[in-house]
CSV table of C-alpha atoms in Angstrom, one decimal:
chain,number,residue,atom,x,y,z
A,12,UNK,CA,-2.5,-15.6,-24.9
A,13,UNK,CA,-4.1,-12.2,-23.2
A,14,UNK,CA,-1.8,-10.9,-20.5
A,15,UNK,CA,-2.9,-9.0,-17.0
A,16,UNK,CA,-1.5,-6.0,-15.1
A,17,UNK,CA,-3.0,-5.4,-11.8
A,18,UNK,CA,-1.8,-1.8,-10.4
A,19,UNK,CA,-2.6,-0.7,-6.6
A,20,UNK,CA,-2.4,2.8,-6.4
A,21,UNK,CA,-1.7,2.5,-2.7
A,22,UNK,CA,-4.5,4.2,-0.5
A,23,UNK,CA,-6.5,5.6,-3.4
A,24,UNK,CA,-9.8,5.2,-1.7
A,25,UNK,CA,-13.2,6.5,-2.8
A,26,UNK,CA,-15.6,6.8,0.2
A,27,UNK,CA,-18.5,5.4,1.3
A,28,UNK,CA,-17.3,2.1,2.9
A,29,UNK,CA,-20.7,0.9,4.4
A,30,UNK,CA,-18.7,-0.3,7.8
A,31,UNK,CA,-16.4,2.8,7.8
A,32,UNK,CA,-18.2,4.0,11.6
A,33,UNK,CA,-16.2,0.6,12.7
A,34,UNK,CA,-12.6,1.9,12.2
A,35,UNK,CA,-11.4,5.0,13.4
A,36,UNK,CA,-8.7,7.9,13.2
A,37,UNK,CA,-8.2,8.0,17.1
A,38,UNK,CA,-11.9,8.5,18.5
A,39,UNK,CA,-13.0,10.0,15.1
A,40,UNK,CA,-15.0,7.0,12.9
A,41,UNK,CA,-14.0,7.0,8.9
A,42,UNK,CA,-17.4,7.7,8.2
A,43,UNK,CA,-17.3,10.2,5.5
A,44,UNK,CA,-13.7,9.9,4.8
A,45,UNK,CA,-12.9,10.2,1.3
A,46,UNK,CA,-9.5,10.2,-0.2
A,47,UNK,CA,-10.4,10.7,-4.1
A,48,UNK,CA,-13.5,13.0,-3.2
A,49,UNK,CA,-12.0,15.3,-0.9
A,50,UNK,CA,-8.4,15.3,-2.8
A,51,UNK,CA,-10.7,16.9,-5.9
A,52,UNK,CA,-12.8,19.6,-3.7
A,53,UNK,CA,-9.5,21.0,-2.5
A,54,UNK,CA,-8.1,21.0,-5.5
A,55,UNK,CA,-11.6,22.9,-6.9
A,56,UNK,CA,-11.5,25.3,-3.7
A,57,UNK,CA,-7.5,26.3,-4.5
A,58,UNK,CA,-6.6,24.5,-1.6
A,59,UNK,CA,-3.8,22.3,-3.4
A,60,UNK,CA,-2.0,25.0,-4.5
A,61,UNK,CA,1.9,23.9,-4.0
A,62,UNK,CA,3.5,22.3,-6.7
A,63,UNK,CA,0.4,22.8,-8.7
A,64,UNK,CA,-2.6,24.7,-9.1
A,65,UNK,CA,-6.4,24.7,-10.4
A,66,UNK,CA,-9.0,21.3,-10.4
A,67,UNK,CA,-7.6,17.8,-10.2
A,68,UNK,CA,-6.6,16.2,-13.7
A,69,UNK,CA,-6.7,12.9,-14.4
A,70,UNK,CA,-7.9,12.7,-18.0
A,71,UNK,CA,-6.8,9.4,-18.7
A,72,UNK,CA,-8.0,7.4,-15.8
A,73,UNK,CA,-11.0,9.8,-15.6
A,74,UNK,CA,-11.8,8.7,-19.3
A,75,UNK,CA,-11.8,5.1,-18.0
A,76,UNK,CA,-14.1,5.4,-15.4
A,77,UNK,CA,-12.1,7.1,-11.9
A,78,UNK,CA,-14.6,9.8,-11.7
A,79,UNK,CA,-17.6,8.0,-12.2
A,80,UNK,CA,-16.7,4.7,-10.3
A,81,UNK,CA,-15.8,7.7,-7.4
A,82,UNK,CA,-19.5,8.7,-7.4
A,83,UNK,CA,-20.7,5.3,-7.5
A,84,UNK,CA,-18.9,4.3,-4.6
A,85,UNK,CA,-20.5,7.6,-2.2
A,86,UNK,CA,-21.8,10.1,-4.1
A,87,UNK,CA,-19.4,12.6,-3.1
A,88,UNK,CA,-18.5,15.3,-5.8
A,89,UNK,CA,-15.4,15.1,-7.6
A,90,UNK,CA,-14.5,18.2,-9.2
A,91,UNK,CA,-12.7,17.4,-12.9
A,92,UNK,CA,-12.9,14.1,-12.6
A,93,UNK,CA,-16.6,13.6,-14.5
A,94,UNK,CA,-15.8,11.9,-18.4
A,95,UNK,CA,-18.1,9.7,-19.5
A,96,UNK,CA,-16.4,6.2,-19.0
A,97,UNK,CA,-14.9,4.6,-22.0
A,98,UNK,CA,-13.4,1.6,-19.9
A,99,UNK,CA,-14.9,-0.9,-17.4
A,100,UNK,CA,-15.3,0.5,-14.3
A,101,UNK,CA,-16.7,0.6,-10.5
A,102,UNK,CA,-16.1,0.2,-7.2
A,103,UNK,CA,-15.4,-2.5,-4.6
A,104,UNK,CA,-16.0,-3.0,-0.8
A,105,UNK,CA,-13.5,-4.9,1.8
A,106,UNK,CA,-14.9,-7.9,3.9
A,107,UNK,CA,-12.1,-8.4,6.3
A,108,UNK,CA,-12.2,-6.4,9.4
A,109,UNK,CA,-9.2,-4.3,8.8
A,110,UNK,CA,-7.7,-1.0,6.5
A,111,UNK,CA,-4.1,-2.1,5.6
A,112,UNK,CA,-1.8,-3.4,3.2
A,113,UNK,CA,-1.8,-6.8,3.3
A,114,UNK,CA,-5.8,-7.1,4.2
A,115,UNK,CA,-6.3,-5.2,0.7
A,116,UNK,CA,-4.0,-7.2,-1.4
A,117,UNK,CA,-4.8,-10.5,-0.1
A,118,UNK,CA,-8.4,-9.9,-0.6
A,119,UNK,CA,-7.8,-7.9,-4.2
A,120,UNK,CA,-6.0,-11.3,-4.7
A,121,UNK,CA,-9.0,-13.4,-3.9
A,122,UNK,CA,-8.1,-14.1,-0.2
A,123,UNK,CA,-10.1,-12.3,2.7
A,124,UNK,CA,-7.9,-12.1,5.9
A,125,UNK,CA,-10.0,-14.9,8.0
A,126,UNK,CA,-8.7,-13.6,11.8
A,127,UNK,CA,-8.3,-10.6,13.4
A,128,UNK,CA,-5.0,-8.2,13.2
A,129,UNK,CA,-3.4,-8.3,16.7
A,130,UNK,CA,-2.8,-3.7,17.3
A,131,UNK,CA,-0.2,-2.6,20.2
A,132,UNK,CA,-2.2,-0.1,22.3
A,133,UNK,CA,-1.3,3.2,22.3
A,134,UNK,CA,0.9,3.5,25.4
A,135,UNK,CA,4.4,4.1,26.4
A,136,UNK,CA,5.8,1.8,26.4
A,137,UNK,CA,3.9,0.0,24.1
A,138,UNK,CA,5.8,-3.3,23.4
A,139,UNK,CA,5.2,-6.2,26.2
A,140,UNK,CA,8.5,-6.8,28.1
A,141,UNK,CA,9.1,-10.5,26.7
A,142,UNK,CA,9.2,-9.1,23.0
A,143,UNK,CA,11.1,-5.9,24.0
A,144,UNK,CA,13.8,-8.8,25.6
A,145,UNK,CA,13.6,-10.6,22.3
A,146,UNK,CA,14.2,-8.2,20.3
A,147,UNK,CA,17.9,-7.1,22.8
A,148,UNK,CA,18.6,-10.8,22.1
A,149,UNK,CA,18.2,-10.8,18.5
A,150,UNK,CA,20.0,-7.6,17.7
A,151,UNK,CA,23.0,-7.9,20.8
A,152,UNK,CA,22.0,-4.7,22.3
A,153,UNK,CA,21.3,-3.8,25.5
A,154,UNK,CA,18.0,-2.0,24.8
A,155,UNK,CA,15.7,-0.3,22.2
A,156,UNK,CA,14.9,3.2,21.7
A,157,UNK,CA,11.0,4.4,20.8
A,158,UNK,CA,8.8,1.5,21.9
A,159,UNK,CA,5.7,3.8,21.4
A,160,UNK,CA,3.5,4.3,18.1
A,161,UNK,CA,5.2,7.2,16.3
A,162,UNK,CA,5.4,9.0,12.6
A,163,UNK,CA,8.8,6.7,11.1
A,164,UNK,CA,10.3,10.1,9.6
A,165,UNK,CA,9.3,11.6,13.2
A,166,UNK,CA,10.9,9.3,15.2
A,167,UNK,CA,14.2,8.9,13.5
A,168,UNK,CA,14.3,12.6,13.8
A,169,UNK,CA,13.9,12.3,17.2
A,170,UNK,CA,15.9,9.2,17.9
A,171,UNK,CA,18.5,9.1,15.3
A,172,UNK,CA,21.3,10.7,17.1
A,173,UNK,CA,21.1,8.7,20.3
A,174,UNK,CA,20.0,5.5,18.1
A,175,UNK,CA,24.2,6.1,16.5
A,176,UNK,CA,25.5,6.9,20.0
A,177,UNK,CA,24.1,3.8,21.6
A,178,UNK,CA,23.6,1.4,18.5
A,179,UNK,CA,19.9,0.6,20.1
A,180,UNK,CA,17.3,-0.3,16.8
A,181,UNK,CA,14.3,2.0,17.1
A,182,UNK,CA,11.2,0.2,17.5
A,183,UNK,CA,8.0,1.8,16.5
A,184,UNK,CA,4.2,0.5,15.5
A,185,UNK,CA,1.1,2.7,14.5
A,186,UNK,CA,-2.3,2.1,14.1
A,187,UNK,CA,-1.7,-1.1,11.7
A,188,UNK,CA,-0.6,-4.1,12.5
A,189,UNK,CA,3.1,-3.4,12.2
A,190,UNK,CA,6.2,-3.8,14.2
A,191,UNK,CA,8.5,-0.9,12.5
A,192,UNK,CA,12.6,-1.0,12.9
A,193,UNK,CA,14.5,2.1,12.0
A,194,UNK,CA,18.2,1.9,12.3
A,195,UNK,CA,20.6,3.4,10.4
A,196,UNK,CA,22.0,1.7,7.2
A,197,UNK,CA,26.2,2.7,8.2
A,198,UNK,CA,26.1,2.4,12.0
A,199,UNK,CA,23.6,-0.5,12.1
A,200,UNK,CA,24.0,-2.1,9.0
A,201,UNK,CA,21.5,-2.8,6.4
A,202,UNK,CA,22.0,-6.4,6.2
A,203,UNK,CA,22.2,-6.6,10.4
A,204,UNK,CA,18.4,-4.7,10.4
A,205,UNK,CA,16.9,-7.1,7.4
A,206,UNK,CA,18.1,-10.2,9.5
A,207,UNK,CA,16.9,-8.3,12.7
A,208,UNK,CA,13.5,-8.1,11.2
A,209,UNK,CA,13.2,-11.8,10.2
A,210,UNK,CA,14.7,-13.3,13.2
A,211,UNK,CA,11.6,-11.4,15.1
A,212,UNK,CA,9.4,-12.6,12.4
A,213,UNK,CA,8.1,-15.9,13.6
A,214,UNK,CA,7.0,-14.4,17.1
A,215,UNK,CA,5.4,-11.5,15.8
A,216,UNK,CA,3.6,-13.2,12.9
A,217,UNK,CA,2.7,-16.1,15.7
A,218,UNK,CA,0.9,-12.8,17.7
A,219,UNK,CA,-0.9,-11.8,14.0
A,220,UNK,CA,1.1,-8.9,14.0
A,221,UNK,CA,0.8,-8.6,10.1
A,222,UNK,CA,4.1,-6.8,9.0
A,223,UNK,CA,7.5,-6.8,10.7
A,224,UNK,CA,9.2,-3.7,9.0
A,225,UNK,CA,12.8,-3.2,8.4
A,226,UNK,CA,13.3,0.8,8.2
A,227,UNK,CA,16.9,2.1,6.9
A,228,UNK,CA,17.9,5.5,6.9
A,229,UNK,CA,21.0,7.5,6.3
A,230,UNK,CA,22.6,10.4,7.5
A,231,UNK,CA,23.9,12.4,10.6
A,232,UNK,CA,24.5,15.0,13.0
A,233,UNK,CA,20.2,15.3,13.4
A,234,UNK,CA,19.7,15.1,9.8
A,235,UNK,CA,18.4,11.8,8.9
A,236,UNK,CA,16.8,10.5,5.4
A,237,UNK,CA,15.0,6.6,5.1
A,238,UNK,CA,15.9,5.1,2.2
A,239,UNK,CA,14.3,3.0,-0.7
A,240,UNK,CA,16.3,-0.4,1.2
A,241,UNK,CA,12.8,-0.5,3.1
A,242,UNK,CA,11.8,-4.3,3.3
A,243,UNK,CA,8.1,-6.0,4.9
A,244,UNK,CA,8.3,-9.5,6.4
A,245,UNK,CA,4.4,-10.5,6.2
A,246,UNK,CA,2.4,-12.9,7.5
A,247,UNK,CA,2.2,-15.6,4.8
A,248,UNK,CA,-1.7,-15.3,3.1
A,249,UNK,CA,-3.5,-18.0,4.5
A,250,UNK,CA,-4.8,-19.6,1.3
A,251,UNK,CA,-3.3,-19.7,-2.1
A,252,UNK,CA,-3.7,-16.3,-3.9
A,253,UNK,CA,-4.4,-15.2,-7.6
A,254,UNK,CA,-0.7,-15.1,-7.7
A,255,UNK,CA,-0.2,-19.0,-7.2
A,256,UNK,CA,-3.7,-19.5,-9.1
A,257,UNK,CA,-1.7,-18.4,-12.3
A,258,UNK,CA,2.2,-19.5,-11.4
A,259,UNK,CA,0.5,-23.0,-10.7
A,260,UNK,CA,-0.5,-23.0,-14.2
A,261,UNK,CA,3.4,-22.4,-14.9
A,262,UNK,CA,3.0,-18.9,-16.2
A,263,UNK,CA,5.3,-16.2,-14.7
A,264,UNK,CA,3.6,-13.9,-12.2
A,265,UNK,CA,6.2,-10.3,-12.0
A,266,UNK,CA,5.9,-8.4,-8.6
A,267,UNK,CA,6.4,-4.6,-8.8
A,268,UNK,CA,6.8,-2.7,-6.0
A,269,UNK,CA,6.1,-4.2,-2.6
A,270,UNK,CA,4.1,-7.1,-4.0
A,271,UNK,CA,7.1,-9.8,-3.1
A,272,UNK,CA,6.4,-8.7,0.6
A,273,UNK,CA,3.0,-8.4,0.9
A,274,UNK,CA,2.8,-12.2,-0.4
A,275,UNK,CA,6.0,-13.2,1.4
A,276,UNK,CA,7.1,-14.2,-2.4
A,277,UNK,CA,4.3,-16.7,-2.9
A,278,UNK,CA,3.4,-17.5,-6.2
A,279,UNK,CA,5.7,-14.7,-7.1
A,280,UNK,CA,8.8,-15.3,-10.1
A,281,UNK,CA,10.3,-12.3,-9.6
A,282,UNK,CA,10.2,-8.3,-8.0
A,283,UNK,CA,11.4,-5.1,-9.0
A,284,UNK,CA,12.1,-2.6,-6.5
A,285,UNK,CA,12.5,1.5,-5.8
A,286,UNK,CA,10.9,5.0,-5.6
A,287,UNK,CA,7.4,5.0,-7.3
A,288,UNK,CA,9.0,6.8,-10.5
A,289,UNK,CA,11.2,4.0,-10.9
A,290,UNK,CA,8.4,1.6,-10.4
A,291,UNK,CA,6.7,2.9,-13.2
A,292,UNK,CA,9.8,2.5,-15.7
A,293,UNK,CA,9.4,-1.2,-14.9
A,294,UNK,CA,6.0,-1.8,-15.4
A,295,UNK,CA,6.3,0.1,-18.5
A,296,UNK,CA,9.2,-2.5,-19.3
A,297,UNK,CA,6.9,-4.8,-18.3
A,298,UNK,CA,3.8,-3.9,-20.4
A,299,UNK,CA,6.1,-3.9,-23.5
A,300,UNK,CA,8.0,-7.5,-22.4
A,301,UNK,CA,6.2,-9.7,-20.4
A,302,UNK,CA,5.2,-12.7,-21.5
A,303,UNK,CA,2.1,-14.0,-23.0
A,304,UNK,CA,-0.8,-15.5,-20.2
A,305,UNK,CA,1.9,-13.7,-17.4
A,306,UNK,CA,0.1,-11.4,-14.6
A,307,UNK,CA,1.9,-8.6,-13.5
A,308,UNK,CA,0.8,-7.4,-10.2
A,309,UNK,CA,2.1,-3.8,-9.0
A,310,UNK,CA,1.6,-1.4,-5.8
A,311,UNK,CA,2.9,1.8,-6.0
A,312,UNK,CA,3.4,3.2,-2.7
A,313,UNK,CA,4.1,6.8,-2.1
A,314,UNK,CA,0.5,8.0,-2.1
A,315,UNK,CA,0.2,6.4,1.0
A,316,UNK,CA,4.1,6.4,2.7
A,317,UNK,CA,4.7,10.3,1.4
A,318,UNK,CA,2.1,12.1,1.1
A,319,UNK,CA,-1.2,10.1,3.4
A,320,UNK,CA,0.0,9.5,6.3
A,321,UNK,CA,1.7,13.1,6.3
A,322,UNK,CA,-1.4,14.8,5.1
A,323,UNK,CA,0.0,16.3,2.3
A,324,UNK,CA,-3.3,17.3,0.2
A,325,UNK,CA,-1.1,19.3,-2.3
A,326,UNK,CA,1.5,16.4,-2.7
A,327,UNK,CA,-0.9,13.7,-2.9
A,328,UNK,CA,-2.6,15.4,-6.1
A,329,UNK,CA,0.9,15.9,-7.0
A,330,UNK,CA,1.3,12.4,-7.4
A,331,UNK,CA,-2.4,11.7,-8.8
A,332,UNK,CA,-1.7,14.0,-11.5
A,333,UNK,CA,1.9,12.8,-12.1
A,334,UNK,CA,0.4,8.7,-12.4
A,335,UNK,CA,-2.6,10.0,-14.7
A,336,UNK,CA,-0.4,11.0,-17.2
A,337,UNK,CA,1.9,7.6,-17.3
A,338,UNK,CA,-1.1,6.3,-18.3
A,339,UNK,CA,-0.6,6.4,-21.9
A,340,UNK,CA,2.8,5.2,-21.5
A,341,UNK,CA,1.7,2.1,-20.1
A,342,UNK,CA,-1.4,1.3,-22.3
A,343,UNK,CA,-0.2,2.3,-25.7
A,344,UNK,CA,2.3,-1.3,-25.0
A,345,UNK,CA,-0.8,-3.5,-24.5
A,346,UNK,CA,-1.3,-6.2,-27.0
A,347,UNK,CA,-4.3,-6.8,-28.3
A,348,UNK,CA,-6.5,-8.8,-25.2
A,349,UNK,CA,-4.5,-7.1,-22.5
A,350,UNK,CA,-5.9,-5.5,-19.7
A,351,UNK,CA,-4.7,-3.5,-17.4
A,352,UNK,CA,-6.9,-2.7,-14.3
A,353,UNK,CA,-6.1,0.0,-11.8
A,354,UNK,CA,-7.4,-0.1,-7.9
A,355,UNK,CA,-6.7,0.9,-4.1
A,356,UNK,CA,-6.2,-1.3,-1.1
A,357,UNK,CA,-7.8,1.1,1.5
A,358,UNK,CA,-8.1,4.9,1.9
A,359,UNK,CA,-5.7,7.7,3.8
A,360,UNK,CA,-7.5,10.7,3.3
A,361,UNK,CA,-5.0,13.6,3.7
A,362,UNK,CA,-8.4,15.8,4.8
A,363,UNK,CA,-9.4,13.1,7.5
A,364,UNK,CA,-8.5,13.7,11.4
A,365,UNK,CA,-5.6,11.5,12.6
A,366,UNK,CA,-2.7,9.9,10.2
A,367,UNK,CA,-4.0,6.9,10.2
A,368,UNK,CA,-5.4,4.4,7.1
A,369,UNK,CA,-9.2,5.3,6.0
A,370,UNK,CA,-12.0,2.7,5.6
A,371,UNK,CA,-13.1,3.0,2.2
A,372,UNK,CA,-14.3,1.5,-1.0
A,373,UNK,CA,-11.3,1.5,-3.6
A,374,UNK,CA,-12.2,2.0,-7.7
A,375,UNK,CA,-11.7,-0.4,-9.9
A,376,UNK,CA,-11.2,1.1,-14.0
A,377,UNK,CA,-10.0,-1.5,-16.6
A,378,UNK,CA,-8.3,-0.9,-19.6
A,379,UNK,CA,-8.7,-3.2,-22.6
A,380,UNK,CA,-12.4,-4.5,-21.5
A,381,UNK,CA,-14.1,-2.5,-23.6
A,382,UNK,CA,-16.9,0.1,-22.0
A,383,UNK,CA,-19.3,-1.5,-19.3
A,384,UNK,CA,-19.9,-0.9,-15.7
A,385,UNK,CA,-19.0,-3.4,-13.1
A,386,UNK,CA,-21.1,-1.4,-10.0
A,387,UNK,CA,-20.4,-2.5,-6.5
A,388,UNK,CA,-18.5,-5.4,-6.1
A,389,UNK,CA,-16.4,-7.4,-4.2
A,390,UNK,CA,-12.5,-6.7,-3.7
A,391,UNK,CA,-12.3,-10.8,-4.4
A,392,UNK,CA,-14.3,-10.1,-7.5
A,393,UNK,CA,-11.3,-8.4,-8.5
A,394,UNK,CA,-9.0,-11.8,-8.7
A,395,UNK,CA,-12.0,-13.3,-9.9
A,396,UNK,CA,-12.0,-10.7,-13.1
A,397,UNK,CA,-8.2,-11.5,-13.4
A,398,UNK,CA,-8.8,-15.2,-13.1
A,399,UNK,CA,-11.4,-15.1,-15.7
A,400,UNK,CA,-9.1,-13.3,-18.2
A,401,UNK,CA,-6.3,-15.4,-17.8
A,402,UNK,CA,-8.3,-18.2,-17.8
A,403,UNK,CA,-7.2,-19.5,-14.3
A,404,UNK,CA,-9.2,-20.6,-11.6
A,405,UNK,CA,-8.6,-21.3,-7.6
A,406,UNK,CA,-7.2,-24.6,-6.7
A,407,UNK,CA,-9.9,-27.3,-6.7
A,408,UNK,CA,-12.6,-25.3,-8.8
């Protein structure tokens, strides 16, 4: 029985979402934002140049279709990324009205987000005074520090020594639908800031605040380092997902990266955890041991978390070029009928305005389908792809 392996590369965009003038980087629309695109003319231009040097390269996805589905989705140039596809390949289009984690998955997993994300404005403070209260209750303190949208490695620079003289969490949101806890992992305690978070999960989620954050760090003295003990409490998806379309069926679904939190565990058998190059050892494990009719669904992260939001061009084709060449790794322990398709829940273009998410269509290259182009789609036509592989369907069809 054929397998599946569904891999996120986390804010991978490709341009030319036909709504991008509805979302914006402060008072600058996403119109023309284009992660892939503008990642590849910098590279072209020699404006990548640390830890690396010369045009993007991505052979292997590239072979499959990255380049081409790139074009497809805005016609923007991508320097070194032009192979003539071998795999399936193209390039889908988000329905629901917002440019974040769980919106992408959900809908990559067949399930569009049906209301609208409630944002904190961008004030100080920005946190009404009820949750503010709730949230002294909940952790015993007699305050919070931040209550503002900040940068999370900002903020606990900023913060961190008064967060260990005072033992106040630092509470922090951005332009997603997050409410973000830093606190430190010693003074705090890890296990204190993971209940924290899901003790204030029930209001916030109530409020369609999509993502209650538990931030960790480490260190002292000014110098302050998160660590990998980061853990999302989502909203639960409002429908049953392409994750419980296949564990309904009794097959295993295996959750790599921050899958387990972006379905709150639904449908989900079991998650491994850590830094992106850990991730990949596991889905590698995975590709060589999972079982037969299993989906393995898989973000990997640090695109966005390191190198996006910080607007690290040179880091984030770092990272491009580092995941290209996994590639081979991970397909040469296919069986025969596997497929393996890569995509992007949204866009962060580290050449846009802002630090914010981008509004973009996401490629989709499949390995194991044989050549053939998909054009613009759907992200739901992405579960529905799955789906039809596994031979699964929704509940009730």
């Amino acid at each position: 029985m054929p397998r599946a392996f569904l891999v996120v590369l986390d804010s991978v965009g490709c341009g030319g979402a036909p709504d991008a003038d509805r979302f914006f980087n402060g008072d600058v629309p996403d119109t023309g934002a284009n992660t892939l695109a503008h990642i590849a003319q910098a590279c072209a231009d020699g404006r990548a140049e640390e830890g690396r040097s010369g045009v993007l390269r991505m052979p292997n996805l590239d072979r499959l279709g990255l380049g081409a589905a790139a074009r497809l989705a805005s016609g923007d140039a991508t320097p070194g990324l032009d192979a003539v596809p071998q795999g399936t390949w193209g390039a889908a289009s988000e329905v629901s009205m917002g440019k974040d984690t769980p919106s992408g998955h959900w809908e990559l997993a067949g399930v569009p987000v049906p209301w609208e994300w409630h944002y904190f404005p961008k004030t100080d403070p920005a946190f009404p005074g009820d949750l503010v209260a709730e949230v002294c209750a909940a952790a015993g303190t007699g305050g919070i520090l931040g209550n503002r949208h900040a940068s999370g490695t900002l903020i606990i620079d900023e913060l961190g020594d008064e967060h260990v003289r005072t033992g106040w969490p630092i509470c922090y949101t951005s332009a997603d639908s997050v409410f973000q806890i830093a606190a430190h992992e010693e003074v705090f305690g890890l296990d204190r800031l993971h209940d924290l978070c899901r003790a204030l999960a029930p209001t916030l989620h109530g409020m369609k605040v999509g993502r209650v954050i538990a931030r960790p760090f480490v260190g002292g003295d000014g110098d302050y380092t998160r660590t990998a003990n980061r853990r999302d409490f989502a909203i639960a998806p409002p429908a049953p997902t392409l994750c419980d379309w296949v564990s309904q069926t009794g097959r295993p679904v295996h959750a790599v990266g921050k899958i387990g939190d972006i379905f709150s565990m639904q449908g989900i058998a079991d998650v491994a955890k850590g830094p992106d190059a850990d991730l990949m050892d596991h889905l590698a494990r995975l590709a060589a041991t999972a079982e037969d009719g299993s989906l393995t669904f898989a973000n990997f992260v640090e695109f966005d978390s390191i190198y996006g939001h910080r607007r690290d061009v040179s880091g984030y084709a770092r990272a491009l070029e580092w995941f290209d060449s996994q590639v081979p790794r991970l397909t040469a322990a296919l069986g025969a009928g596997d497929i393996m398709l890569f995509t992007a829940d949204h866009g962060n273009d580290p050449t846009w305005t802002g630090t914010d998410h981008t509004r973009e269509r996401v490629p989709v290259v499949i390995h194991g389908a044989g050549p053939g182009a998909l054009g613009l789609i759907g992200f739901s036509d992405v579960a529905s792809i799955v789906a039809k592989h596994l031979g699964v369907s929704p509940p009730g069809r």
